[in-house]
DNA sequence: GTATTCGGACCATCAAATAT
DNA sequence: TATTTGATGGTCCGAATACC
């Protein structure tokens, strides 16, 4: 269990923007069964179920990392936020990957065979012969199909990795089918392996003045100001973070003022979680470079559609192009990609999300 | 300003590997 | 035999450069 580490207390925000719609306790679906079964519990809020998430998903065991807003007025975190730059990705209980920040642009269509002129010029051709471009440039008479090389045969390839399916043919865990039964291929969620959570941060908060009890008979965990040692509120009842932040998730605010908290028994605790609410400063810093970047910078930085480069830069050097009216196959001499199986190297990046840990026991 | 060049992202195909 | 994987051979976008 996470314990230790005295931290300064963190009295949260005093001002809060209008509440984002949240669903009050109890949570829907099977999450409900993981909540503290007995009342009174202080308000516990969680984000609305994002589209594509299964409300009945059985959450895997924790720990979870959740992003939480500042505690409501009158409350304080038992522990402060972890240092900037730290934190972990939450486990995303998603059915499908959240929609990419930018709607994918339509797939580029290619002609089956470009004419030699267009191929040489690396320009768009069409099915007609002469093609539109050749007509435009007055080289219609030389507009002919090139000769496609035959693919080599007999090349051994080594064992394949099974990517999207389990042995049983089911979509692998963490990659359930989308609503229309397909597996999301555009931006599959990255298999999430929860790193060991930092031991010292809890999203729990409790009222000011709440009598903190010693932990394991030992008073410790004093706040920086020495005023708020934490109470032995854990081990907590089994508790799951509802819907942790994910890329593109709408910010969630705590509704304020919070419902009146019944006089809490000595070892109940207010648990808070919720969704990333981004501090204004943070959110504006968020370039959300998610592809929007107009990369009008110097070197061409083509936005990769969907996932990363699929040729890993392994392409051979293109030979010098020939004039458009040349019949030579200059372009064909260029390399090709090495589809290395486009694997996103990293999972979603949760920038600017203030997250804290929540433990499941 | 327009035209051309060309790096490399993107696409379609299909043989090898694997499942049924 | 059917399906999946992933390398191959290709197209063509768009920045850089050349040209007028
Ligand atoms: Zn053409
Ligand atoms: Zn042509």
Tab-separated table of C-alpha atoms (C1' of nucleotides) and ligand atoms in Angstrom:
chain	number	residue	atom	x	y	z
A	1	UNK	CA	0.000	0.000	0.000
A	2	UNK	CA	1.161	3.333	-0.654
A	3	UNK	CA	2.111	5.133	2.370
A	4	UNK	CA	4.766	7.372	3.602
A	5	UNK	CA	6.273	10.449	2.295
A	6	UNK	CA	5.201	13.424	4.125
A	7	UNK	CA	4.010	16.011	1.803
A	8	UNK	CA	2.767	19.407	2.070
A	9	UNK	CA	-0.886	19.656	2.094
A	10	UNK	CA	-2.622	20.969	-0.840
A	11	UNK	CA	-5.608	23.038	-0.379
A	12	UNK	CA	-7.273	23.077	-3.636
A	13	UNK	CA	-8.866	25.635	-5.719
A	14	UNK	CA	-11.295	28.086	-4.423
A	15	UNK	CA	-12.756	29.036	-7.658
A	16	UNK	CA	-14.146	26.626	-10.068
A	17	UNK	CA	-15.593	27.072	-13.457
A	18	UNK	CA	-19.095	25.982	-14.121
A	19	UNK	CA	-19.323	22.289	-13.565
A	20	UNK	CA	-18.873	20.039	-16.449
A	21	UNK	CA	-21.570	17.449	-16.523
A	22	UNK	CA	-20.649	14.687	-14.236
A	23	UNK	CA	-22.491	11.691	-13.072
A	24	UNK	CA	-23.012	11.538	-9.381
A	25	UNK	CA	-22.604	8.543	-7.243
A	26	UNK	CA	-23.381	5.758	-7.681
A	27	UNK	CA	-21.632	4.927	-10.879
A	28	UNK	CA	-23.236	2.949	-13.627
A	29	UNK	CA	-22.607	-0.540	-14.678
A	30	UNK	CA	-20.249	-2.790	-12.999
A	31	UNK	CA	-18.250	-0.008	-11.652
A	32	UNK	CA	-20.924	0.362	-9.097
A	33	UNK	CA	-19.962	-2.824	-7.436
A	34	UNK	CA	-16.543	-1.567	-6.807
A	35	UNK	CA	-17.516	1.437	-4.918
A	36	UNK	CA	-17.631	1.701	-1.242
A	37	UNK	CA	-20.682	-0.237	-0.301
A	38	UNK	CA	-21.581	1.677	2.737
A	39	UNK	CA	-22.535	5.207	3.266
A	40	UNK	CA	-21.955	7.818	4.219
A	41	UNK	CA	-19.322	8.551	1.764
A	42	UNK	CA	-18.380	11.918	0.775
A	43	UNK	CA	-19.192	12.930	-2.700
A	44	UNK	CA	-17.476	10.986	-5.312
A	45	UNK	CA	-17.710	12.192	-8.792
A	46	UNK	CA	-16.590	10.873	-12.004
A	47	UNK	CA	-16.630	11.827	-15.557
A	48	UNK	CA	-19.432	10.968	-17.887
A	49	UNK	CA	-18.846	7.892	-19.885
A	50	UNK	CA	-17.081	8.935	-22.967
A	51	UNK	CA	-18.313	7.807	-26.241
A	52	UNK	CA	-16.952	4.460	-27.161
A	53	UNK	CA	-16.441	3.378	-23.619
A	54	UNK	CA	-18.285	0.489	-22.258
A	55	UNK	CA	-20.161	1.345	-19.109
A	56	UNK	CA	-20.322	-2.281	-18.241
A	57	UNK	CA	-16.717	-3.001	-18.716
A	58	UNK	CA	-15.172	-4.813	-15.883
A	59	UNK	CA	-12.351	-2.680	-14.816
A	60	UNK	CA	-9.136	-4.501	-14.381
A	61	UNK	CA	-7.470	-4.310	-11.076
A	62	UNK	CA	-5.837	-1.119	-10.125
A	63	UNK	CA	-3.950	0.867	-9.368
A	64	UNK	CA	-5.250	3.577	-11.503
A	65	UNK	CA	-4.027	6.917	-12.131
A	66	UNK	CA	-6.653	9.488	-12.400
A	67	UNK	CA	-6.680	13.106	-13.022
A	68	UNK	CA	-8.610	15.074	-10.549
A	69	UNK	CA	-9.631	18.601	-10.196
A	70	UNK	CA	-8.813	20.719	-7.263
A	71	UNK	CA	-10.634	19.696	-4.173
A	72	UNK	CA	-13.799	21.507	-3.371
A	73	UNK	CA	-13.755	24.434	-1.056
A	74	UNK	CA	-13.295	23.407	2.454
A	75	UNK	CA	-11.502	20.285	1.498
A	76	UNK	CA	-7.918	19.518	1.074
A	77	UNK	CA	-5.910	16.786	-0.372
A	78	UNK	CA	-4.409	14.373	1.970
A	79	UNK	CA	-1.417	14.576	-0.269
A	80	UNK	CA	-0.320	17.100	-2.701
A	81	UNK	CA	-0.141	16.639	-6.360
A	82	UNK	CA	2.848	14.867	-7.596
A	83	UNK	CA	5.530	16.999	-9.015
A	84	UNK	CA	5.047	18.409	-12.440
A	85	UNK	CA	6.184	16.135	-15.140
A	86	UNK	CA	5.401	13.060	-13.184
A	87	UNK	CA	2.385	10.947	-13.334
A	88	UNK	CA	1.256	8.055	-15.318
A	89	UNK	CA	-1.065	7.218	-18.022
A	90	UNK	CA	-4.375	6.034	-16.863
A	91	UNK	CA	-5.761	2.765	-17.877
A	92	UNK	CA	-8.173	3.558	-20.586
A	93	UNK	CA	-11.184	1.305	-20.419
A	94	UNK	CA	-12.080	2.066	-23.901
A	95	UNK	CA	-13.795	0.002	-26.458
A	96	UNK	CA	-12.243	1.851	-29.221
A	97	UNK	CA	-9.539	4.338	-29.454
A	98	UNK	CA	-10.796	7.810	-28.869
A	99	UNK	CA	-11.227	9.769	-31.982
A	100	UNK	CA	-7.997	11.209	-33.155
A	101	UNK	CA	-7.504	14.825	-32.407
A	102	UNK	CA	-7.815	15.508	-36.051
A	103	UNK	CA	-10.274	13.646	-38.140
A	104	UNK	CA	-8.318	11.462	-40.419
A	105	UNK	CA	-8.102	12.816	-43.846
A	106	UNK	CA	-9.493	10.652	-46.559
A	107	UNK	CA	-7.234	7.961	-47.785
A	108	UNK	CA	-5.269	8.877	-50.770
A	109	UNK	CA	-6.324	7.027	-53.815
A	110	UNK	CA	-3.778	5.930	-56.310
A	111	UNK	CA	-4.127	4.855	-59.839
A	112	UNK	CA	-3.102	1.330	-60.468
A	113	UNK	CA	-0.509	2.414	-62.894
A	114	UNK	CA	0.679	5.887	-63.595
A	115	UNK	CA	1.912	6.745	-66.994
A	116	UNK	CA	5.610	6.973	-67.376
A	117	UNK	CA	5.528	10.709	-67.577
A	118	UNK	CA	3.636	11.181	-64.390
A	119	UNK	CA	5.634	8.558	-62.647
A	120	UNK	CA	8.811	10.291	-63.579
A	121	UNK	CA	7.521	13.583	-62.382
A	122	UNK	CA	6.017	12.090	-59.260
A	123	UNK	CA	2.736	13.640	-60.167
A	124	UNK	CA	-0.772	12.474	-60.048
A	125	UNK	CA	-1.897	10.505	-63.018
A	126	UNK	CA	-5.257	9.108	-63.934
A	127	UNK	CA	-6.621	6.106	-65.676
A	128	UNK	CA	-7.136	7.764	-68.991
A	129	UNK	CA	-4.604	7.501	-71.772
A	130	UNK	CA	-3.399	9.930	-72.507
A	131	UNK	CA	-3.728	11.109	-68.999
A	132	UNK	CA	-4.882	14.538	-68.112
A	133	UNK	CA	-1.496	15.716	-67.151
A	134	UNK	CA	0.137	14.558	-70.329
A	135	UNK	CA	-2.534	16.264	-72.328
A	136	UNK	CA	-2.011	19.423	-70.407
A	137	UNK	CA	1.681	19.389	-71.105
A	138	UNK	CA	1.301	18.361	-74.686
A	139	UNK	CA	3.042	15.068	-74.305
A	140	UNK	CA	0.045	12.897	-74.854
A	141	UNK	CA	1.823	10.845	-77.421
A	142	UNK	CA	4.271	9.622	-74.867
A	143	UNK	CA	1.662	8.856	-72.285
A	144	UNK	CA	1.998	5.146	-71.797
A	145	UNK	CA	1.934	2.800	-68.905
A	146	UNK	CA	5.165	1.715	-67.479
A	147	UNK	CA	6.019	-1.851	-66.850
A	148	UNK	CA	5.478	-3.053	-63.384
A	149	UNK	CA	8.180	-5.199	-61.993
A	150	UNK	CA	7.227	-8.591	-60.835
A	151	UNK	CA	7.370	-9.248	-57.182
A	152	UNK	CA	10.072	-11.495	-56.009
A	153	UNK	CA	9.082	-14.883	-54.819
A	154	UNK	CA	10.531	-17.381	-52.496
A	155	UNK	CA	11.689	-14.888	-49.957
A	156	UNK	CA	11.560	-16.269	-46.464
A	157	UNK	CA	10.042	-14.002	-43.948
A	158	UNK	CA	10.335	-15.518	-40.539
A	159	UNK	CA	7.533	-15.971	-38.048
A	160	UNK	CA	4.729	-13.476	-37.935
A	161	UNK	CA	3.559	-11.683	-34.908
A	162	UNK	CA	-0.076	-11.923	-34.079
A	163	UNK	CA	-1.136	-8.425	-33.640
A	164	UNK	CA	-4.824	-7.962	-33.291
A	165	UNK	CA	-6.141	-11.279	-32.337
A	166	UNK	CA	-5.741	-13.740	-29.632
A	167	UNK	CA	-5.290	-17.372	-30.219
A	168	UNK	CA	-9.013	-17.815	-30.100
A	169	UNK	CA	-9.499	-15.341	-32.795
A	170	UNK	CA	-11.026	-12.815	-30.491
A	171	UNK	CA	-9.764	-9.347	-30.478
A	172	UNK	CA	-7.054	-9.141	-27.958
A	173	UNK	CA	-7.792	-7.735	-24.587
A	174	UNK	CA	-7.624	-4.054	-24.664
A	175	UNK	CA	-8.590	-4.039	-28.270
A	176	UNK	CA	-12.205	-4.933	-28.215
A	177	UNK	CA	-14.270	-4.452	-31.208
A	178	UNK	CA	-15.785	-1.174	-31.995
A	179	UNK	CA	-19.468	-0.663	-32.142
A	180	UNK	CA	-19.589	-1.807	-35.701
A	181	UNK	CA	-17.678	-4.882	-34.892
A	182	UNK	CA	-14.415	-3.888	-36.314
A	183	UNK	CA	-11.205	-3.533	-34.629
A	184	UNK	CA	-9.935	-0.114	-34.648
A	185	UNK	CA	-6.939	-0.086	-36.793
A	186	UNK	CA	-6.347	3.552	-37.249
A	187	UNK	CA	-5.166	4.320	-33.769
A	188	UNK	CA	-5.344	1.283	-31.583
A	189	UNK	CA	-4.964	1.874	-27.927
A	190	UNK	CA	-1.609	0.988	-26.696
A	191	UNK	CA	-1.509	-1.965	-24.402
A	192	UNK	CA	-1.277	-0.440	-21.063
A	193	UNK	CA	1.051	-1.698	-18.484
A	194	UNK	CA	0.589	0.216	-15.368
A	195	UNK	CA	3.820	1.365	-13.941
A	196	UNK	CA	4.214	1.141	-10.253
A	197	UNK	CA	2.361	4.067	-8.867
A	198	UNK	CA	4.129	6.641	-6.888
A	199	UNK	CA	3.648	5.742	-3.349
A	200	UNK	CA	2.906	9.005	-1.920
A	201	UNK	CA	0.087	10.604	-3.746
A	202	UNK	CA	-3.519	10.048	-3.198
A	203	UNK	CA	-6.422	11.753	-4.659
A	204	UNK	CA	-8.250	11.590	-1.454
A	205	UNK	CA	-9.129	14.628	0.374
A	206	UNK	CA	-10.901	15.322	3.540
A	207	UNK	CA	-12.394	18.259	5.258
A	208	UNK	CA	-10.370	20.799	6.975
A	209	UNK	CA	-10.288	20.206	10.604
A	210	UNK	CA	-11.082	16.623	10.208
A	211	UNK	CA	-9.348	14.878	12.991
A	212	UNK	CA	-6.518	13.032	11.439
A	213	UNK	CA	-5.696	9.822	13.101
A	214	UNK	CA	-2.300	8.364	13.429
A	215	UNK	CA	-1.301	5.834	10.924
A	216	UNK	CA	-0.275	2.527	12.274
A	217	UNK	CA	-0.076	4.139	15.579
A	218	UNK	CA	2.402	6.598	14.338
A	219	UNK	CA	1.740	10.123	13.540
A	220	UNK	CA	3.373	11.075	10.352
A	221	UNK	CA	2.717	12.482	6.994
A	222	UNK	CA	2.632	15.920	8.129
A	223	UNK	CA	1.979	18.532	5.640
A	224	UNK	CA	4.553	21.021	4.768
A	225	UNK	CA	2.995	23.392	7.154
A	226	UNK	CA	2.889	20.736	9.754
A	227	UNK	CA	-0.772	21.060	10.209
A	228	UNK	CA	-2.362	18.204	8.481
A	229	UNK	CA	-1.052	14.784	9.124
A	230	UNK	CA	-3.036	12.333	7.157
A	231	UNK	CA	-5.472	9.944	8.585
A	232	UNK	CA	-5.240	6.205	8.269
A	233	UNK	CA	-7.789	6.146	5.580
A	234	UNK	CA	-6.455	3.188	3.880
A	235	UNK	CA	-6.614	0.490	2.973
A	236	UNK	CA	-9.487	1.761	1.059
A	237	UNK	CA	-12.372	-0.365	0.035
A	238	UNK	CA	-12.028	-1.633	-3.457
A	239	UNK	CA	-12.355	1.323	-5.607
A	240	UNK	CA	-11.871	1.892	-9.226
A	241	UNK	CA	-11.206	4.965	-11.042
A	242	UNK	CA	-14.191	5.439	-13.238
A	243	UNK	CA	-13.083	6.900	-16.457
A	244	UNK	CA	-9.641	8.152	-16.365
A	245	UNK	CA	-8.482	10.755	-18.699
A	246	UNK	CA	-7.732	9.907	-22.190
A	247	UNK	CA	-6.588	12.003	-25.049
A	248	UNK	CA	-9.234	14.349	-26.100
A	249	UNK	CA	-11.372	13.789	-23.096
A	250	UNK	CA	-13.416	16.745	-22.149
A	251	UNK	CA	-12.350	18.391	-19.004
A	252	UNK	CA	-14.432	17.534	-16.038
A	253	UNK	CA	-15.019	19.748	-13.138
A	254	UNK	CA	-16.249	18.984	-9.783
A	255	UNK	CA	-19.685	20.286	-9.236
A	256	UNK	CA	-19.697	22.937	-6.646
A	257	UNK	CA	-20.709	23.450	-4.094
A	258	UNK	CA	-20.338	19.836	-3.158
A	259	UNK	CA	-23.204	18.099	-1.497
A	260	UNK	CA	-23.211	18.376	2.205
A	261	UNK	CA	-20.988	15.835	3.707
A	262	UNK	CA	-22.508	13.882	6.459
A	263	UNK	CA	-20.452	13.786	9.546
A	264	UNK	CA	-17.942	11.330	8.438
A	265	UNK	CA	-17.061	8.458	10.609
A	266	UNK	CA	-13.576	8.462	11.867
A	267	UNK	CA	-12.248	6.370	9.048
A	268	UNK	CA	-14.243	7.377	6.133
A	269	UNK	CA	-12.632	9.482	3.625
A	270	UNK	CA	-13.636	11.741	0.945
A	271	UNK	CA	-12.461	10.414	-2.259
A	272	UNK	CA	-12.292	12.542	-5.196
A	273	UNK	CA	-11.486	11.905	-8.666
A	274	UNK	CA	-12.669	13.068	-11.904
A	275	UNK	CA	-11.255	14.089	-15.028
A	276	UNK	CA	-8.502	16.162	-16.035
A	277	UNK	CA	-9.422	19.592	-15.618
A	278	UNK	CA	-6.762	21.552	-17.080
A	279	UNK	CA	-5.630	24.655	-15.510
A	280	UNK	CA	-6.093	27.428	-17.898
A	281	UNK	CA	-2.439	27.988	-18.157
A	282	UNK	CA	-1.812	24.405	-18.885
A	283	UNK	CA	-4.421	24.071	-21.493
A	284	UNK	CA	-3.322	26.972	-23.451
A	285	UNK	CA	0.139	25.668	-23.441
A	286	UNK	CA	-1.235	22.596	-24.950
A	287	UNK	CA	-0.375	22.946	-28.538
A	288	UNK	CA	-2.354	19.858	-29.159
A	289	UNK	CA	0.006	19.357	-31.896
A	290	UNK	CA	-2.083	16.412	-32.736
A	291	UNK	CA	-1.437	16.896	-36.296
A	292	UNK	CA	-2.764	20.332	-36.531
A	293	UNK	CA	0.615	21.684	-36.845
A	294	UNK	CA	0.849	23.516	-40.062
A	295	UNK	CA	4.386	22.357	-40.276
A	296	UNK	CA	5.237	25.147	-42.512
A	297	UNK	CA	8.574	24.961	-40.996
A	298	UNK	CA	11.731	24.578	-42.857
A	299	UNK	CA	12.281	20.997	-43.481
A	300	UNK	CA	9.272	19.279	-44.642
A	301	UNK	CA	7.667	17.578	-41.811
A	302	UNK	CA	4.837	15.853	-43.404
A	303	UNK	CA	2.148	15.027	-41.039
A	304	UNK	CA	1.854	11.370	-40.796
A	305	UNK	CA	-1.601	10.301	-41.251
A	306	UNK	CA	-2.720	7.945	-38.608
A	307	UNK	CA	0.396	6.382	-37.402
A	308	UNK	CA	3.984	6.726	-37.929
A	309	UNK	CA	6.064	6.431	-40.911
A	310	UNK	CA	5.733	3.136	-42.418
A	311	UNK	CA	8.911	3.022	-44.259
A	312	UNK	CA	11.164	3.733	-41.430
A	313	UNK	CA	13.237	5.865	-43.624
A	314	UNK	CA	14.553	2.767	-45.221
A	315	UNK	CA	13.718	3.881	-48.619
A	316	UNK	CA	16.533	3.928	-50.991
A	317	UNK	CA	17.536	7.115	-52.491
A	318	UNK	CA	15.529	8.302	-55.339
A	319	UNK	CA	17.404	8.682	-58.468
A	320	UNK	CA	17.412	11.923	-60.208
A	321	UNK	CA	14.179	12.617	-61.865
A	322	UNK	CA	14.011	13.030	-65.517
A	323	UNK	CA	12.157	15.605	-67.485
A	324	UNK	CA	8.472	15.062	-67.654
A	325	UNK	CA	8.619	13.995	-71.214
A	326	UNK	CA	11.199	11.399	-70.579
A	327	UNK	CA	10.167	7.852	-70.944
A	328	UNK	CA	12.707	6.623	-68.572
A	329	UNK	CA	11.564	5.176	-65.395
A	330	UNK	CA	13.329	7.358	-62.996
A	331	UNK	CA	10.808	7.048	-60.261
A	332	UNK	CA	10.702	3.356	-60.288
A	333	UNK	CA	14.277	3.273	-59.287
A	334	UNK	CA	13.391	4.852	-56.038
A	335	UNK	CA	12.964	2.803	-53.016
A	336	UNK	CA	9.872	1.810	-51.249
A	337	UNK	CA	8.770	1.654	-47.748
A	338	UNK	CA	9.514	-0.969	-45.334
A	339	UNK	CA	6.300	-1.271	-43.580
A	340	UNK	CA	7.647	-2.190	-40.313
A	341	UNK	CA	4.286	-2.883	-39.015
A	342	UNK	CA	3.482	0.584	-37.893
A	343	UNK	CA	3.661	0.257	-34.192
A	344	UNK	CA	3.003	3.280	-32.191
A	345	UNK	CA	5.949	3.471	-29.952
A	346	UNK	CA	4.289	5.328	-27.263
A	347	UNK	CA	0.901	5.477	-25.927
A	348	UNK	CA	-1.193	8.505	-25.769
A	349	UNK	CA	0.509	11.357	-24.161
A	350	UNK	CA	-1.340	13.008	-21.451
A	351	UNK	CA	0.156	16.338	-21.373
A	352	UNK	CA	-1.093	18.941	-19.098
A	353	UNK	CA	-3.215	16.609	-17.194
A	354	UNK	CA	-2.860	16.830	-13.582
A	355	UNK	CA	-3.124	13.339	-12.397
A	356	UNK	CA	-2.933	11.646	-9.131
A	357	UNK	CA	-3.049	8.159	-8.100
A	358	UNK	CA	-5.874	6.190	-6.812
A	359	UNK	CA	-5.311	2.871	-5.318
A	360	UNK	CA	-7.349	-0.207	-5.525
A	361	UNK	CA	-7.030	-2.732	-2.837
B	1	DG	C1'	5.385	34.903	-60.045
B	2	DT	C1'	5.139	29.815	-62.116
B	3	DA	C1'	7.362	25.400	-63.174
B	4	DT	C1'	10.118	21.636	-61.984
B	5	DT	C1'	12.493	18.540	-58.888
B	6	DC	C1'	12.469	15.060	-55.636
B	7	DG	C1'	12.360	13.275	-50.427
B	8	DG	C1'	9.635	10.507	-48.387
B	9	DA	C1'	4.744	9.607	-46.807
B	10	DC	C1'	1.329	6.950	-48.283
B	11	DC	C1'	-0.962	3.173	-50.904
B	12	DA	C1'	-2.155	-1.416	-53.080
B	13	DT	C1'	-0.655	-5.798	-53.839
B	14	DC	C1'	0.450	-10.323	-52.896
B	15	DA	C1'	3.603	-14.194	-51.165
B	16	DA	C1'	4.782	-16.191	-46.805
B	17	DA	C1'	3.194	-17.525	-42.493
B	18	DT	C1'	-0.372	-19.050	-39.802
B	19	DA	C1'	-5.042	-20.592	-38.551
B	20	DT	C1'	-8.898	-23.495	-39.373
C	1	DT	C1'	-8.192	-23.787	-47.863
C	2	DA	C1'	-8.824	-19.320	-45.533
C	3	DT	C1'	-6.996	-15.645	-43.205
C	4	DT	C1'	-3.427	-12.652	-41.556
C	5	DT	C1'	0.960	-10.501	-41.805
C	6	DG	C1'	4.111	-7.552	-43.543
C	7	DA	C1'	7.514	-6.686	-47.318
C	8	DT	C1'	7.456	-5.117	-51.903
C	9	DG	C1'	6.804	-2.112	-55.663
C	10	DG	C1'	4.611	1.542	-56.552
C	11	DT	C1'	1.974	6.574	-56.483
C	12	DC	C1'	2.059	11.279	-55.572
C	13	DC	C1'	2.055	15.243	-51.834
C	14	DG	C1'	4.167	19.200	-51.082
C	15	DA	C1'	8.561	21.651	-49.778
C	16	DA	C1'	12.604	23.131	-52.053
C	17	DT	C1'	14.533	24.847	-55.861
C	18	DA	C1'	14.951	26.588	-60.601
C	19	DC	C1'	13.463	29.471	-63.835
C	20	DC	C1'	11.317	33.545	-66.049
D	1	LIG	ZN1	-0.108	10.449	-66.240
D	2	LIG	ZN1	0.339	10.521	-69.083
